[in-house]
CSV table of C-alpha atoms and ligand atoms in Angstrom, one decimal:
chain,number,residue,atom,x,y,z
A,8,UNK,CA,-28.7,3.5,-4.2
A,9,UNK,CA,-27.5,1.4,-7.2
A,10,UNK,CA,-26.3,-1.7,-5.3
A,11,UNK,CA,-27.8,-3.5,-7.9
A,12,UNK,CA,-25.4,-2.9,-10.2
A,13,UNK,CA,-23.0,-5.2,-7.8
A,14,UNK,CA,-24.6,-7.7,-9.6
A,15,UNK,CA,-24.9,-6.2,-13.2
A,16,UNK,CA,-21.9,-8.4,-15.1
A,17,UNK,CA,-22.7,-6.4,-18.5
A,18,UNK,CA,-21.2,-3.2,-16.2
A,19,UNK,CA,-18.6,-4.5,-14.1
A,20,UNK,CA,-16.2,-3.1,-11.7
A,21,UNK,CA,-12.6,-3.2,-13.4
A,22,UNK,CA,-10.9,-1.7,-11.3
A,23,UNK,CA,-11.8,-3.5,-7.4
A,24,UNK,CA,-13.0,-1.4,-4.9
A,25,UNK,CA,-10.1,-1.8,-2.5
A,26,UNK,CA,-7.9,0.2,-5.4
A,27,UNK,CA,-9.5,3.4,-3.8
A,28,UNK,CA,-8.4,2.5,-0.5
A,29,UNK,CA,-5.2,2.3,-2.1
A,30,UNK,CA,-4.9,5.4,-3.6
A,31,UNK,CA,-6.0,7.3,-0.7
A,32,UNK,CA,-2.7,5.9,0.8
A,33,UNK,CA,-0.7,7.4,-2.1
A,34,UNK,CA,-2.0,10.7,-2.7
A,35,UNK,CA,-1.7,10.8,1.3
A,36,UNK,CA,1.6,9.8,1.6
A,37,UNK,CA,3.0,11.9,-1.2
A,38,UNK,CA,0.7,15.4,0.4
A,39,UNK,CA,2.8,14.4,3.7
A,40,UNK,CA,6.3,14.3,2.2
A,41,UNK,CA,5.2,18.5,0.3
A,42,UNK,CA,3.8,19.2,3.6
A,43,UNK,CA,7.4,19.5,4.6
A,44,UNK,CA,7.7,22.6,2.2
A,45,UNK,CA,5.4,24.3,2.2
A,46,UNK,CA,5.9,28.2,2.6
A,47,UNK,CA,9.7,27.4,1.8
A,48,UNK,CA,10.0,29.1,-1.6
A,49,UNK,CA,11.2,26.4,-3.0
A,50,UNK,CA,8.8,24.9,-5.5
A,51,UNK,CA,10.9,22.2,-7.6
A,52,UNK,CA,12.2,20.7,-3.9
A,53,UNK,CA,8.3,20.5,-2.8
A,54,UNK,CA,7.5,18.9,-6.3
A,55,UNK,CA,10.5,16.0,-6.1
A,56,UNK,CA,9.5,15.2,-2.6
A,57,UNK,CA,5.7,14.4,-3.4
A,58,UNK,CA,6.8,12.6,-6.8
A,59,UNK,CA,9.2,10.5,-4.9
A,60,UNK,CA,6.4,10.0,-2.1
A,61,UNK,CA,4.4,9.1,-4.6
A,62,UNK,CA,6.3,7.0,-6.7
A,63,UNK,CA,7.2,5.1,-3.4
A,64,UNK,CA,4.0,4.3,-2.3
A,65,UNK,CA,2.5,3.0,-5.9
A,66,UNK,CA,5.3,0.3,-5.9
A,67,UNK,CA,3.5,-0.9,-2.5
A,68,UNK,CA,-0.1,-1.3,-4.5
A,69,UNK,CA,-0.5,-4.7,-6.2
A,70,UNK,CA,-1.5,-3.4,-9.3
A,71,UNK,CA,0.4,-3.4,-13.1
A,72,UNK,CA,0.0,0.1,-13.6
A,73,UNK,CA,1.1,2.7,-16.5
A,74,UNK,CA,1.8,6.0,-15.9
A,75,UNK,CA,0.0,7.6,-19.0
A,76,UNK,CA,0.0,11.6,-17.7
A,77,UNK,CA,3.1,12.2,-15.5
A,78,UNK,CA,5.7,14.7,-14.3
A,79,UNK,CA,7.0,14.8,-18.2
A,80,UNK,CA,8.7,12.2,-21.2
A,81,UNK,CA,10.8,9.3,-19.6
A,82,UNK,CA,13.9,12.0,-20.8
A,83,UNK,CA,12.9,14.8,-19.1
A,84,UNK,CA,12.3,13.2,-15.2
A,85,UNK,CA,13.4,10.4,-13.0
A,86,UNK,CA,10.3,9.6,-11.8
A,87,UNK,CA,6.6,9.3,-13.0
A,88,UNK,CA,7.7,9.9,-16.4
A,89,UNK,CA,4.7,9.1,-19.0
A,90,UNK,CA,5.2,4.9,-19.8
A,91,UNK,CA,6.8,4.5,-16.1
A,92,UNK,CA,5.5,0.7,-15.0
A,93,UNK,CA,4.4,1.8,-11.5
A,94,UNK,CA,3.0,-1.1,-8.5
A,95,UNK,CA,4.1,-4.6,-7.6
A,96,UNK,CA,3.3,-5.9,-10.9
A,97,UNK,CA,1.2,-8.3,-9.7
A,98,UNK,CA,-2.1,-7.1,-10.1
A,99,UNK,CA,-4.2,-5.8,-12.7
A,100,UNK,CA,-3.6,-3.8,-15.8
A,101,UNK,CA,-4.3,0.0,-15.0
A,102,UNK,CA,-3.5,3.5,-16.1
A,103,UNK,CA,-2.7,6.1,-14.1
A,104,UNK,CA,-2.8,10.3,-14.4
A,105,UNK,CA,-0.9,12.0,-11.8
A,106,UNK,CA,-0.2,15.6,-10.6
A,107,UNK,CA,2.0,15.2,-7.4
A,108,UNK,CA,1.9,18.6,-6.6
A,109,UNK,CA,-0.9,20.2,-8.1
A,110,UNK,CA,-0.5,24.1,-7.3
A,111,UNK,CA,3.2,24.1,-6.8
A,112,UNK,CA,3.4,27.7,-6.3
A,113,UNK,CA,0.9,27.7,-3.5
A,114,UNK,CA,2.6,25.4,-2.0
A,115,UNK,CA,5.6,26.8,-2.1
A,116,UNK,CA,3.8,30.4,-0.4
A,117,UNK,CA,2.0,28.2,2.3
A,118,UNK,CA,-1.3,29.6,-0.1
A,119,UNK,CA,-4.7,27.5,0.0
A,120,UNK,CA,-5.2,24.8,-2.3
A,121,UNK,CA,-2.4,22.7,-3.1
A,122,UNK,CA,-3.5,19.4,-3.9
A,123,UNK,CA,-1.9,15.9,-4.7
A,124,UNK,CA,-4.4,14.6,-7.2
A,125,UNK,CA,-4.3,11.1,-9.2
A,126,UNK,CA,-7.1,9.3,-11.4
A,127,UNK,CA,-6.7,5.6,-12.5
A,128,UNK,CA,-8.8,4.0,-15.3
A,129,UNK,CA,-8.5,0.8,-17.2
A,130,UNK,CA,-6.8,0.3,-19.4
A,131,UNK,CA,-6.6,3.0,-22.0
A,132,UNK,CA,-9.0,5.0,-20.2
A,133,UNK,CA,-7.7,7.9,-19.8
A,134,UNK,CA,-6.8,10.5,-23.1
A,135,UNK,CA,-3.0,10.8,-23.3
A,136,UNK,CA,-2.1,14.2,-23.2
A,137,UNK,CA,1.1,15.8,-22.4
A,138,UNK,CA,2.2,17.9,-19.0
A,139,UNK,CA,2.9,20.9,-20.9
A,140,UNK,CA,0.3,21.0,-23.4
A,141,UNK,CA,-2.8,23.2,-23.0
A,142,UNK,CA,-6.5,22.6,-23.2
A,143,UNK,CA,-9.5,25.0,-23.4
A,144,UNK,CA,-12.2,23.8,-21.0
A,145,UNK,CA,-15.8,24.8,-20.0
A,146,UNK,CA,-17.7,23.0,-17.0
A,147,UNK,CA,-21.0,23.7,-15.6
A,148,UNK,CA,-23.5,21.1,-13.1
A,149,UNK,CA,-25.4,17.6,-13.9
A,150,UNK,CA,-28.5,19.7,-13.8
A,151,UNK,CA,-28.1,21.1,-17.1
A,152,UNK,CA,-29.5,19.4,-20.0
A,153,UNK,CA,-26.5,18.9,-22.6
A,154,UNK,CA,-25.7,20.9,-25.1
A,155,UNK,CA,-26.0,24.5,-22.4
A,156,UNK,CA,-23.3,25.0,-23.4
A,157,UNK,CA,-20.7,24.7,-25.9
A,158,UNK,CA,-17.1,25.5,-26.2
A,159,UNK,CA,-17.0,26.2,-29.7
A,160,UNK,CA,-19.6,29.1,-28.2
A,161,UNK,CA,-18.2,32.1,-27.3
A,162,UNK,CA,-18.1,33.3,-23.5
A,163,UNK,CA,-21.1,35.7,-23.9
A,164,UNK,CA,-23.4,33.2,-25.7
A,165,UNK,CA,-22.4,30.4,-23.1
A,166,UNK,CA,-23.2,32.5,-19.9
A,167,UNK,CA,-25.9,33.6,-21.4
A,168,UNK,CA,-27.5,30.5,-21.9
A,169,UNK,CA,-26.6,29.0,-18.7
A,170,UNK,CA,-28.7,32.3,-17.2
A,171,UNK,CA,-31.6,31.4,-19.0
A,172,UNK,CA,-31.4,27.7,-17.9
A,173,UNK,CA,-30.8,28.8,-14.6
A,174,UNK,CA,-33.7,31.1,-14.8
A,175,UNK,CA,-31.7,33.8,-13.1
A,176,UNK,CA,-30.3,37.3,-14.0
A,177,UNK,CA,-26.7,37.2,-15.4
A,178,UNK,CA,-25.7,39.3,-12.3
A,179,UNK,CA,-26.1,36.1,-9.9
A,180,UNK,CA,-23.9,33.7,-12.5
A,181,UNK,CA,-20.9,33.5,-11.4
A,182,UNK,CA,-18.1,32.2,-13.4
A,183,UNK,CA,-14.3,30.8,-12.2
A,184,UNK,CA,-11.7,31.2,-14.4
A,185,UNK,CA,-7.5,31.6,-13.9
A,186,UNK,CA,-6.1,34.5,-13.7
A,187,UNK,CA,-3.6,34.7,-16.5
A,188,UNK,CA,-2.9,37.3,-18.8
A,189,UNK,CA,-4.0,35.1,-21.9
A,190,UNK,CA,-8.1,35.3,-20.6
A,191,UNK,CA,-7.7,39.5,-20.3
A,192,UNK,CA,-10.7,39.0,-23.6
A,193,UNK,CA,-12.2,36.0,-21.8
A,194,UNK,CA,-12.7,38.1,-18.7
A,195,UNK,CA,-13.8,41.6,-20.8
A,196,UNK,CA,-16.3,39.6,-22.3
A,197,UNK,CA,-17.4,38.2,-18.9
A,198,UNK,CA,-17.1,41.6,-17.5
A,199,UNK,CA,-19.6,43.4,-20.2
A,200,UNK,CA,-22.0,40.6,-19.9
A,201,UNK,CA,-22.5,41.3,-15.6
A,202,UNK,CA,-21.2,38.2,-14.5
A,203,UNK,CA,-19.4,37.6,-11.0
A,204,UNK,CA,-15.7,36.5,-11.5
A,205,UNK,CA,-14.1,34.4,-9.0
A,206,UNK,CA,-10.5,34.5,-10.1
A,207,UNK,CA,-8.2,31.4,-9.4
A,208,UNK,CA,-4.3,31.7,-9.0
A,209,UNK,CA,-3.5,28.0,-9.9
A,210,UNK,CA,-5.0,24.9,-9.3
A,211,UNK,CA,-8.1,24.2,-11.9
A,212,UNK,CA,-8.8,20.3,-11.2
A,213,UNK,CA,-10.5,21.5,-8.2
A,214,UNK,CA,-11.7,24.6,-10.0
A,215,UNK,CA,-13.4,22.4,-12.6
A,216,UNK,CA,-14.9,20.3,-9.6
A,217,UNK,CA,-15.9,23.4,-8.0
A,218,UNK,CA,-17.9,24.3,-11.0
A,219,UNK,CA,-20.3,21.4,-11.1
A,220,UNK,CA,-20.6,21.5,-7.2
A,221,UNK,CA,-22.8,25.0,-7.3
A,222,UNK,CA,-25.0,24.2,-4.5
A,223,UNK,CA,-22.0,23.8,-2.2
A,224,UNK,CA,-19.9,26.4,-4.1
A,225,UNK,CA,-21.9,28.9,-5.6
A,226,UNK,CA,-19.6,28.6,-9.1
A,227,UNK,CA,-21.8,27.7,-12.0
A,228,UNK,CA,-19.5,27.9,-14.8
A,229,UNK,CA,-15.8,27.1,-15.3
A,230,UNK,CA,-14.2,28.8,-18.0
A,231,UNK,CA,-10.8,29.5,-19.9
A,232,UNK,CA,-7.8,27.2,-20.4
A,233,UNK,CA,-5.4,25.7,-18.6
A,234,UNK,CA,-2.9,22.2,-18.0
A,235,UNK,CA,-4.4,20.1,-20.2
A,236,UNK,CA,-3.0,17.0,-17.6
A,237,UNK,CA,-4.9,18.9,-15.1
A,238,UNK,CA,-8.2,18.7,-17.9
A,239,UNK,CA,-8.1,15.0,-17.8
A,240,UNK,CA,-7.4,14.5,-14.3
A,241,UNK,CA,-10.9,17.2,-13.6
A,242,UNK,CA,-13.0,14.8,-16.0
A,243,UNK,CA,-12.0,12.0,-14.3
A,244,UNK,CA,-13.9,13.5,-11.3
A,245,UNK,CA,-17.0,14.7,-13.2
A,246,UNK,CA,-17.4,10.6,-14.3
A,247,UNK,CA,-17.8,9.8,-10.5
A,248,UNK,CA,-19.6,13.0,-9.3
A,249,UNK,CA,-21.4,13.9,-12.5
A,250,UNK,CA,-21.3,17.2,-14.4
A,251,UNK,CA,-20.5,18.5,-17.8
A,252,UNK,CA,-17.2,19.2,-19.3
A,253,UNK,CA,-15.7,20.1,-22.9
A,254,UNK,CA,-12.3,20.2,-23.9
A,255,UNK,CA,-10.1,21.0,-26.8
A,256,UNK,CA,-6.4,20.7,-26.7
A,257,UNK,CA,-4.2,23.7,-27.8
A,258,UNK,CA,-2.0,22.0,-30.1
A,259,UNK,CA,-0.1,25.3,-31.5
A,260,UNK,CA,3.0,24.3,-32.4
A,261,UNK,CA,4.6,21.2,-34.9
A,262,UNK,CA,6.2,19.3,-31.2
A,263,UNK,CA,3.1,19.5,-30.1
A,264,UNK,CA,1.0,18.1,-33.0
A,265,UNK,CA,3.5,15.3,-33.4
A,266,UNK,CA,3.5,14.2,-30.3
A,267,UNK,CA,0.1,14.2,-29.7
A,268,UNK,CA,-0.3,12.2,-33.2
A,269,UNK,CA,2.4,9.8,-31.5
A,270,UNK,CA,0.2,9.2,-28.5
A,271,UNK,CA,-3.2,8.3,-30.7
A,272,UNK,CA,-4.7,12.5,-31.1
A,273,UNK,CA,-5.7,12.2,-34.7
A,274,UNK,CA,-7.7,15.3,-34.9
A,275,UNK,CA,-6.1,18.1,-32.8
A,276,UNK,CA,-8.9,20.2,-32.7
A,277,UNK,CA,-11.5,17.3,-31.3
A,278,UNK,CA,-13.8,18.5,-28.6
A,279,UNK,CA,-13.7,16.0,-26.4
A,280,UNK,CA,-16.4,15.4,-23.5
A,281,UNK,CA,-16.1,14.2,-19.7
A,282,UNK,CA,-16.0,10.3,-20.8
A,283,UNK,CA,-13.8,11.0,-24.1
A,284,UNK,CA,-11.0,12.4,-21.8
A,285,UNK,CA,-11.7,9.5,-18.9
A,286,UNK,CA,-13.7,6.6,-20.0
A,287,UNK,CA,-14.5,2.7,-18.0
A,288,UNK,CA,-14.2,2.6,-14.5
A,289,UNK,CA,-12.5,5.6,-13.3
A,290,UNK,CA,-11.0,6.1,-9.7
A,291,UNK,CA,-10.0,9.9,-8.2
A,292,UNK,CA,-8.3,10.7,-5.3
A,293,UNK,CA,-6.9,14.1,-4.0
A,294,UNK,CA,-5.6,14.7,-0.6
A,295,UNK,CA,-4.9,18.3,0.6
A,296,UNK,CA,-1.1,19.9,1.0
A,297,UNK,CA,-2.2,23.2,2.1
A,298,UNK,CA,-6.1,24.2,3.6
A,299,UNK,CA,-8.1,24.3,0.8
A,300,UNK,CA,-11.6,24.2,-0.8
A,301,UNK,CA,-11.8,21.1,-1.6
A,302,UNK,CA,-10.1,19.6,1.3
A,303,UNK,CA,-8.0,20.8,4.3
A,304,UNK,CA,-4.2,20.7,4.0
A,305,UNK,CA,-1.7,18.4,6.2
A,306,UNK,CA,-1.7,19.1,9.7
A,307,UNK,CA,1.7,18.4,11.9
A,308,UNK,CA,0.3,17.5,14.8
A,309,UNK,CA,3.2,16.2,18.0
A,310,UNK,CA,2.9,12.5,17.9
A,311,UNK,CA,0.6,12.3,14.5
A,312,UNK,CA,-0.1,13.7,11.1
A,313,UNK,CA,-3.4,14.2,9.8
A,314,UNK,CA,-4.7,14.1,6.4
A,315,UNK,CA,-7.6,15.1,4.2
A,316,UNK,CA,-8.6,13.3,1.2
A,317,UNK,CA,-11.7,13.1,-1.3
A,318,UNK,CA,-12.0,9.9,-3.2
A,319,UNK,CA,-14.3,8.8,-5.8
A,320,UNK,CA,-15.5,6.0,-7.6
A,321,UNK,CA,-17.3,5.9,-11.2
A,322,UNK,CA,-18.8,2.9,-10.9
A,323,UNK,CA,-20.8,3.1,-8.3
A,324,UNK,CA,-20.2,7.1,-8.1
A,325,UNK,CA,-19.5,7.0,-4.2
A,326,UNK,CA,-17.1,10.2,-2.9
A,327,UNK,CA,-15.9,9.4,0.5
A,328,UNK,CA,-13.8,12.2,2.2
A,329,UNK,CA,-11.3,10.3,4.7
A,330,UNK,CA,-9.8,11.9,7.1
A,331,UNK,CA,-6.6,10.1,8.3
A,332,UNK,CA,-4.6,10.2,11.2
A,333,UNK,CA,-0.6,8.6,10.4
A,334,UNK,CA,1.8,8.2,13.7
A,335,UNK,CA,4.7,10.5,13.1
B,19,VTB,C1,-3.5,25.1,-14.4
B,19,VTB,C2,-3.5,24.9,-12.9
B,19,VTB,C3,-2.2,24.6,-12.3
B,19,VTB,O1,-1.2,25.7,-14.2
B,19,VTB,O2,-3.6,24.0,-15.1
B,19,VTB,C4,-2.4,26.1,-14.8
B,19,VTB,O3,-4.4,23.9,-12.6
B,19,VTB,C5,-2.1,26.2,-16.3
B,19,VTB,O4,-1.8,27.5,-16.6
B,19,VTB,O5,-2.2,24.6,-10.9
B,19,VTB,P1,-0.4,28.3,-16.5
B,19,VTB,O6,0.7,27.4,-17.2
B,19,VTB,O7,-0.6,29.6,-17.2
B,19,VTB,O8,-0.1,28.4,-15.0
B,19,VTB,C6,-1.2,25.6,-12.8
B,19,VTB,O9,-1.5,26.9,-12.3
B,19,VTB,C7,0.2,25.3,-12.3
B,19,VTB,O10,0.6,24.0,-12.7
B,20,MG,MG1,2.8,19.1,-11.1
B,21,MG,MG1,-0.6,21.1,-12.0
């Protein structure tokens, strides 16, 4: 236990412990309102209903927060829109990454693991990055002296690697990666090197979290790219729960560039690590739509609706999993 760091005042905690009480409430309330569509085929109906959840529930917090990674540019959405002032206004300066409905698709099929998920930072904590762009990422445990592994690296070298730290044969690694037709080289590779593929249809924030957790898991890399939102959002987990992380931002067209230049990116092909993409105190929560791996979905119960949620703290890198019961 670190408790005394409660008392350290050259690492103080910005953001007040009661914020992740707080959060829990908003991923909660915006998992309940997708709940209501799930396995309904529609997707952007199920998206608009946990953003306006969401977005409702903020404005209860007494914070002055900043929506820094949202649903899209303040032209492009109503709601949540990257530089949206969300809270009472009252309380103190935050920024805020949010994916309301992380896994839309799943939702949308009544599949497993679709998430809400949300990280808050001080302050400029968090790398701003847009909801479309793209980011190449690798992830593997705390157990791993730095430097395992390396993005700029290919596939076979990095696996490879991780075997020999792991001191095991490249047959028991086992690597988690989306299934998309742009990693068909990523998986050959992965293929020809022996290694066990766990193949994920959407949702890589908990993918990336699964990664690190490979006692619990059995996943000991993360590998391939995907929403570079979703990058952020992962990291900001791995600062309260501890892992390694790389990213690099797929900046491949002018738009791109120029808005990432706009938004403080001076070098688009930066690797960034776990506290470049979420730096300071950092809080994550994500509370379950649909069952899932990391946490079970929203259960409609008669008289009640219960919720799962997993929320974390940097500072003094707690995760509590609350289970919540709401009167209908
Ligand atoms: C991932 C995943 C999301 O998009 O970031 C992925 O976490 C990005 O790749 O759940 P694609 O655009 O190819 O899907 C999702 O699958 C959907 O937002
Ligand atoms: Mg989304
Ligand atoms: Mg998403």
């Amino acid at each position: 236990m670190k408790l005394s760091k409660v008392e350290d005042a050259r690492n103080p905690a910005h953001l007040h412990r009661t914020l992740a009480l707080e959060m829990v409430r908003v991923t909660e309330r915006a998992a309940i309102a997708a709940a209501e569509w799930r396995g309904k085929g529609d997707e952007k109906a199920a998206d608009e209903a946990a953003v306006a959840a969401m977005k409702a529930e903020f404005d209860r917090v007494a914070i002055s927060g900043r929506i820094v990674i949202g649903e899209g540019e303040q032209y492009e959405c109503d709601q949540l829109y990257v530089g949206q002032k969300v809270g009472t206004g009252a309380g103190p300066e935050v920024d805020i990454a949010v994916d309301p409905l992380e896994g839309v698709t799943l939702c949308a099929k009544n599949q497993p693991d679709s998430i809400v998920v949300l990280a808050m930072a001080e302050r400029g904590g968090l790398l701003n990055v847009a909801r479309n762009d793209y980011m190449h990422k690798i992830a593997i445990g705390a157990a791993y002296p730095p430097g395992t592994v390396d993005i700029e690296r290919s596939a076979t070298e990095n696996v490879t690697a991780l075997a020999a730290a792991k001191g095991v044969p490249m047959s028991e690694i086992t690597a988690i990666v989306l299934d998309r037709p742009r990693h068909a080289g990523l998986l050959e590779e992965l293929r020809t090197a022996g290694v066990s593929v766990k193949l994920l249809s959407d949702g890589d924030v908990a993918g990336v979290i699964h990664a690190v957790n490979t006692e619990d898991t059995g996943v000991d890399i993360y590998l391939g790219s995907g929403g570079a939102p979703e990058g952020v959002l992962a990291a900001a987990a791995l600062r309260c729960i501890g892992g390694h992380m790389q990213g690099k931002l797929i900046l491949d067209t002018p738009d791109k560039r120029a808005r990432a230049r706009e938004m403080g990116i001076a070098d688009p092909n930066r690797v960034y690590d776990v506290a470049d993409l979420a730096a300071g105190d950092v809080l994550f929560s994500a509370t379950g739509i649909t069952d899932g791996s990391l946490v079970d979905g929203v259960r409609l119960r008669r008289d009640s609706i219960e919720t799962s949620t997993v929320v974390m703290r940097s500072w003094s890198q707690t995760t509590r999993w609350i289970r919540a019961r709401h009167a209908r």
